[in-house]
């Protein structure tokens, strides 16, 4: 019986790699996840003031179970629970933004969802990306790299 040839590792990883657009959207969301609600609000005002949106899902807080593994390949175990807040909005041009944030900050979840919707809009994406790029630059300027030296003792 003949079998189909198996895909090599590079073909498999390329098939599961996110598109450049998805990767850029994830990168922007990562910046909003690290920002405070006031910083997000200030950035939104610079892009669009007033921000016009409709809440599709009002911010709501719940719990998620955190799972871990010892050594990366051990059996999974329940580590504990964490609060997560989610929100969904739609801007006037029709784009839907969704945000899930760690913690209970409902304002931050709503503002992050608005940012996500604006990022998806061709009209506002460049302006949003400029704000994200500025925030990344400010963060990179304060970055500290740590490294560990191995001692020769056993």
PDB file of C-alpha atoms in Angstrom:
ATOM      1  CA  UNK A   1       0.000   0.000   0.000  1.00  0.00           C
ATOM      2  CA  UNK A   2       1.431   3.394  -0.990  1.00  0.00           C
ATOM      3  CA  UNK A   3       1.470   6.246   1.442  1.00  0.00           C
ATOM      4  CA  UNK A   4       1.453   9.957   0.791  1.00  0.00           C
ATOM      5  CA  UNK A   5       4.782  11.702   1.237  1.00  0.00           C
ATOM      6  CA  UNK A   6       5.068  13.482   4.560  1.00  0.00           C
ATOM      7  CA  UNK A   7       5.600  17.225   4.673  1.00  0.00           C
ATOM      8  CA  UNK A   8       8.960  18.399   5.906  1.00  0.00           C
ATOM      9  CA  UNK A   9       9.222  20.621   8.981  1.00  0.00           C
ATOM     10  CA  UNK A  10       9.627  23.878   7.028  1.00  0.00           C
ATOM     11  CA  UNK A  11       6.490  23.195   4.993  1.00  0.00           C
ATOM     12  CA  UNK A  12       4.484  22.436   8.137  1.00  0.00           C
ATOM     13  CA  UNK A  13       5.690  25.536  10.004  1.00  0.00           C
ATOM     14  CA  UNK A  14       5.047  27.738   6.945  1.00  0.00           C
ATOM     15  CA  UNK A  15       1.517  26.352   6.688  1.00  0.00           C
ATOM     16  CA  UNK A  16       0.801  27.325  10.308  1.00  0.00           C
ATOM     17  CA  UNK A  17       2.593  30.677  10.277  1.00  0.00           C
ATOM     18  CA  UNK A  18       0.292  33.686  10.574  1.00  0.00           C
ATOM     19  CA  UNK A  19      -0.126  35.976   7.597  1.00  0.00           C
ATOM     20  CA  UNK A  20       1.825  39.266   7.717  1.00  0.00           C
ATOM     21  CA  UNK A  21      -1.430  41.112   8.399  1.00  0.00           C
ATOM     22  CA  UNK A  22      -2.317  38.817  11.294  1.00  0.00           C
ATOM     23  CA  UNK A  23       1.194  39.121  12.720  1.00  0.00           C
ATOM     24  CA  UNK A  24       1.036  42.933  12.524  1.00  0.00           C
ATOM     25  CA  UNK A  25      -2.382  42.971  14.208  1.00  0.00           C
ATOM     26  CA  UNK A  26      -1.061  40.714  16.986  1.00  0.00           C
ATOM     27  CA  UNK A  27       1.908  43.018  17.440  1.00  0.00           C
ATOM     28  CA  UNK A  28      -0.342  46.044  17.809  1.00  0.00           C
ATOM     29  CA  UNK A  29      -2.553  44.198  20.292  1.00  0.00           C
ATOM     30  CA  UNK A  30       0.548  43.279  22.323  1.00  0.00           C
ATOM     31  CA  UNK A  31       1.376  46.982  22.671  1.00  0.00           C
ATOM     32  CA  UNK A  32      -2.165  47.788  23.834  1.00  0.00           C
ATOM     33  CA  UNK A  33      -2.011  44.905  26.309  1.00  0.00           C
ATOM     34  CA  UNK A  34       1.004  46.522  27.999  1.00  0.00           C
ATOM     35  CA  UNK A  35      -0.429  50.064  27.968  1.00  0.00           C
ATOM     36  CA  UNK A  36      -2.586  51.708  30.619  1.00  0.00           C
ATOM     37  CA  UNK A  37      -6.156  52.720  29.733  1.00  0.00           C
ATOM     38  CA  UNK A  38      -5.223  56.412  29.871  1.00  0.00           C
ATOM     39  CA  UNK A  39      -2.391  55.896  27.361  1.00  0.00           C
ATOM     40  CA  UNK A  40      -4.715  54.048  24.980  1.00  0.00           C
ATOM     41  CA  UNK A  41      -7.338  56.775  25.326  1.00  0.00           C
ATOM     42  CA  UNK A  42      -4.779  59.487  24.585  1.00  0.00           C
ATOM     43  CA  UNK A  43      -3.600  57.595  21.486  1.00  0.00           C
ATOM     44  CA  UNK A  44      -7.182  57.150  20.278  1.00  0.00           C
ATOM     45  CA  UNK A  45      -7.849  60.877  20.549  1.00  0.00           C
ATOM     46  CA  UNK A  46      -4.803  61.523  18.366  1.00  0.00           C
ATOM     47  CA  UNK A  47      -6.199  59.173  15.692  1.00  0.00           C
ATOM     48  CA  UNK A  48      -9.919  59.968  15.828  1.00  0.00           C
ATOM     49  CA  UNK A  49     -11.744  62.419  18.049  1.00  0.00           C
ATOM     50  CA  UNK A  50     -14.502  61.773  18.919  1.00  0.00           C
ATOM     51  CA  UNK A  51     -14.307  57.992  18.576  1.00  0.00           C
ATOM     52  CA  UNK A  52     -17.654  56.757  17.255  1.00  0.00           C
ATOM     53  CA  UNK A  53     -18.461  53.103  17.973  1.00  0.00           C
ATOM     54  CA  UNK A  54     -21.246  50.773  19.042  1.00  0.00           C
ATOM     55  CA  UNK A  55     -20.735  48.172  21.753  1.00  0.00           C
ATOM     56  CA  UNK A  56     -21.515  44.711  20.408  1.00  0.00           C
ATOM     57  CA  UNK A  57     -20.465  43.092  23.676  1.00  0.00           C
ATOM     58  CA  UNK A  58     -20.162  45.309  26.724  1.00  0.00           C
ATOM     59  CA  UNK A  59     -17.017  44.647  28.734  1.00  0.00           C
ATOM     60  CA  UNK A  60     -17.447  41.647  31.004  1.00  0.00           C
ATOM     61  CA  UNK A  61     -15.019  40.027  33.398  1.00  0.00           C
ATOM     62  CA  UNK A  62     -14.577  36.327  33.999  1.00  0.00           C
ATOM     63  CA  UNK A  63     -11.964  33.759  34.923  1.00  0.00           C
ATOM     64  CA  UNK A  64      -9.685  31.555  32.854  1.00  0.00           C
ATOM     65  CA  UNK A  65      -7.724  28.551  34.064  1.00  0.00           C
ATOM     66  CA  UNK A  66      -3.974  28.868  33.689  1.00  0.00           C
ATOM     67  CA  UNK A  67      -2.204  25.629  32.793  1.00  0.00           C
ATOM     68  CA  UNK A  68       1.477  24.860  33.022  1.00  0.00           C
ATOM     69  CA  UNK A  69       4.025  22.150  32.239  1.00  0.00           C
ATOM     70  CA  UNK A  70       7.232  21.248  34.010  1.00  0.00           C
ATOM     71  CA  UNK A  71      10.156  21.465  31.597  1.00  0.00           C
ATOM     72  CA  UNK A  72       7.922  22.210  28.632  1.00  0.00           C
ATOM     73  CA  UNK A  73       7.176  18.547  27.953  1.00  0.00           C
ATOM     74  CA  UNK A  74       5.758  17.257  31.240  1.00  0.00           C
ATOM     75  CA  UNK A  75       2.127  16.551  31.943  1.00  0.00           C
ATOM     76  CA  UNK A  76      -0.093  19.644  31.973  1.00  0.00           C
ATOM     77  CA  UNK A  77      -1.389  20.797  35.354  1.00  0.00           C
ATOM     78  CA  UNK A  78      -3.780  23.504  36.540  1.00  0.00           C
ATOM     79  CA  UNK A  79      -1.729  26.389  37.899  1.00  0.00           C
ATOM     80  CA  UNK A  80      -4.564  28.664  38.987  1.00  0.00           C
ATOM     81  CA  UNK A  81      -7.133  31.145  37.721  1.00  0.00           C
ATOM     82  CA  UNK A  82      -6.737  34.646  36.302  1.00  0.00           C
ATOM     83  CA  UNK A  83      -9.256  37.429  35.706  1.00  0.00           C
ATOM     84  CA  UNK A  84      -9.852  38.326  32.051  1.00  0.00           C
ATOM     85  CA  UNK A  85     -12.056  41.079  30.632  1.00  0.00           C
ATOM     86  CA  UNK A  86     -13.400  41.015  27.079  1.00  0.00           C
ATOM     87  CA  UNK A  87     -15.197  43.515  24.871  1.00  0.00           C
ATOM     88  CA  UNK A  88     -16.371  43.816  21.258  1.00  0.00           C
ATOM     89  CA  UNK A  89     -17.204  47.024  19.380  1.00  0.00           C
ATOM     90  CA  UNK A  90     -18.067  48.091  15.841  1.00  0.00           C
ATOM     91  CA  UNK A  91     -16.962  51.392  14.339  1.00  0.00           C
ATOM     92  CA  UNK A  92     -19.073  53.389  11.874  1.00  0.00           C
ATOM     93  CA  UNK A  93     -17.269  51.965   8.810  1.00  0.00           C
ATOM     94  CA  UNK A  94     -18.259  48.422   9.856  1.00  0.00           C
ATOM     95  CA  UNK A  95     -15.036  46.940  11.264  1.00  0.00           C
ATOM     96  CA  UNK A  96     -15.449  44.878  14.438  1.00  0.00           C
ATOM     97  CA  UNK A  97     -12.799  45.065  17.131  1.00  0.00           C
ATOM     98  CA  UNK A  98     -12.383  42.462  19.842  1.00  0.00           C
ATOM     99  CA  UNK A  99     -10.170  42.577  22.917  1.00  0.00           C
ATOM    100  CA  UNK A 100      -9.376  40.217  25.765  1.00  0.00           C
ATOM    101  CA  UNK A 101      -7.196  41.697  28.491  1.00  0.00           C
ATOM    102  CA  UNK A 102      -5.710  40.237  31.621  1.00  0.00           C
ATOM    103  CA  UNK A 103      -7.332  41.775  34.675  1.00  0.00           C
ATOM    104  CA  UNK A 104     -10.573  43.595  35.434  1.00  0.00           C
ATOM    105  CA  UNK A 105     -10.083  46.946  33.662  1.00  0.00           C
ATOM    106  CA  UNK A 106     -13.283  47.260  31.627  1.00  0.00           C
ATOM    107  CA  UNK A 107     -12.319  50.664  30.228  1.00  0.00           C
ATOM    108  CA  UNK A 108      -9.045  49.250  28.897  1.00  0.00           C
ATOM    109  CA  UNK A 109     -10.859  46.294  27.299  1.00  0.00           C
ATOM    110  CA  UNK A 110     -13.325  48.633  25.540  1.00  0.00           C
ATOM    111  CA  UNK A 111     -10.588  50.998  24.338  1.00  0.00           C
ATOM    112  CA  UNK A 112      -8.440  48.091  23.129  1.00  0.00           C
ATOM    113  CA  UNK A 113     -11.391  46.761  21.129  1.00  0.00           C
ATOM    114  CA  UNK A 114     -11.868  50.210  19.548  1.00  0.00           C
ATOM    115  CA  UNK A 115      -8.154  50.282  18.656  1.00  0.00           C
ATOM    116  CA  UNK A 116      -8.471  46.828  17.087  1.00  0.00           C
ATOM    117  CA  UNK A 117     -11.416  47.969  14.961  1.00  0.00           C
ATOM    118  CA  UNK A 118      -9.587  51.126  13.856  1.00  0.00           C
ATOM    119  CA  UNK A 119      -6.467  49.086  13.033  1.00  0.00           C
ATOM    120  CA  UNK A 120      -8.565  46.934  10.694  1.00  0.00           C
ATOM    121  CA  UNK A 121      -9.912  50.005   8.889  1.00  0.00           C
ATOM    122  CA  UNK A 122      -7.806  51.007   5.874  1.00  0.00           C
ATOM    123  CA  UNK A 123      -8.680  54.622   6.615  1.00  0.00           C
ATOM    124  CA  UNK A 124      -7.195  54.608  10.136  1.00  0.00           C
ATOM    125  CA  UNK A 125      -4.600  51.775  10.111  1.00  0.00           C
ATOM    126  CA  UNK A 126      -1.594  53.973   9.273  1.00  0.00           C
ATOM    127  CA  UNK A 127      -2.421  56.473  12.020  1.00  0.00           C
ATOM    128  CA  UNK A 128      -2.917  53.666  14.555  1.00  0.00           C
ATOM    129  CA  UNK A 129       0.335  51.986  13.466  1.00  0.00           C
ATOM    130  CA  UNK A 130       2.228  55.267  13.936  1.00  0.00           C
ATOM    131  CA  UNK A 131       0.977  55.463  17.533  1.00  0.00           C
ATOM    132  CA  UNK A 132       1.888  51.805  18.100  1.00  0.00           C
ATOM    133  CA  UNK A 133       5.343  52.380  16.581  1.00  0.00           C
ATOM    134  CA  UNK A 134       5.902  55.382  18.869  1.00  0.00           C
ATOM    135  CA  UNK A 135       4.919  53.298  21.908  1.00  0.00           C
ATOM    136  CA  UNK A 136       7.276  50.493  20.855  1.00  0.00           C
ATOM    137  CA  UNK A 137      10.096  53.018  20.467  1.00  0.00           C
ATOM    138  CA  UNK A 138       9.528  54.424  23.956  1.00  0.00           C
ATOM    139  CA  UNK A 139       9.517  50.903  25.381  1.00  0.00           C
ATOM    140  CA  UNK A 140      12.642  49.829  23.482  1.00  0.00           C
ATOM    141  CA  UNK A 141      14.533  52.848  24.798  1.00  0.00           C
ATOM    142  CA  UNK A 142      14.099  51.544  28.365  1.00  0.00           C
ATOM    143  CA  UNK A 143      14.826  47.893  27.586  1.00  0.00           C
ATOM    144  CA  UNK A 144      17.442  46.111  29.683  1.00  0.00           C
ATOM    145  CA  UNK A 145      18.962  42.794  28.583  1.00  0.00           C
ATOM    146  CA  UNK A 146      19.979  40.383  31.325  1.00  0.00           C
ATOM    147  CA  UNK A 147      22.303  37.465  30.834  1.00  0.00           C
ATOM    148  CA  UNK A 148      23.755  34.781  33.107  1.00  0.00           C
ATOM    149  CA  UNK A 149      27.303  33.556  33.180  1.00  0.00           C
ATOM    150  CA  UNK A 150      27.814  29.885  33.967  1.00  0.00           C
ATOM    151  CA  UNK A 151      30.339  29.169  36.661  1.00  0.00           C
ATOM    152  CA  UNK A 152      32.707  26.226  36.234  1.00  0.00           C
ATOM    153  CA  UNK A 153      31.695  24.598  39.521  1.00  0.00           C
ATOM    154  CA  UNK A 154      29.590  21.432  39.684  1.00  0.00           C
TER     155      UNK A 154
END
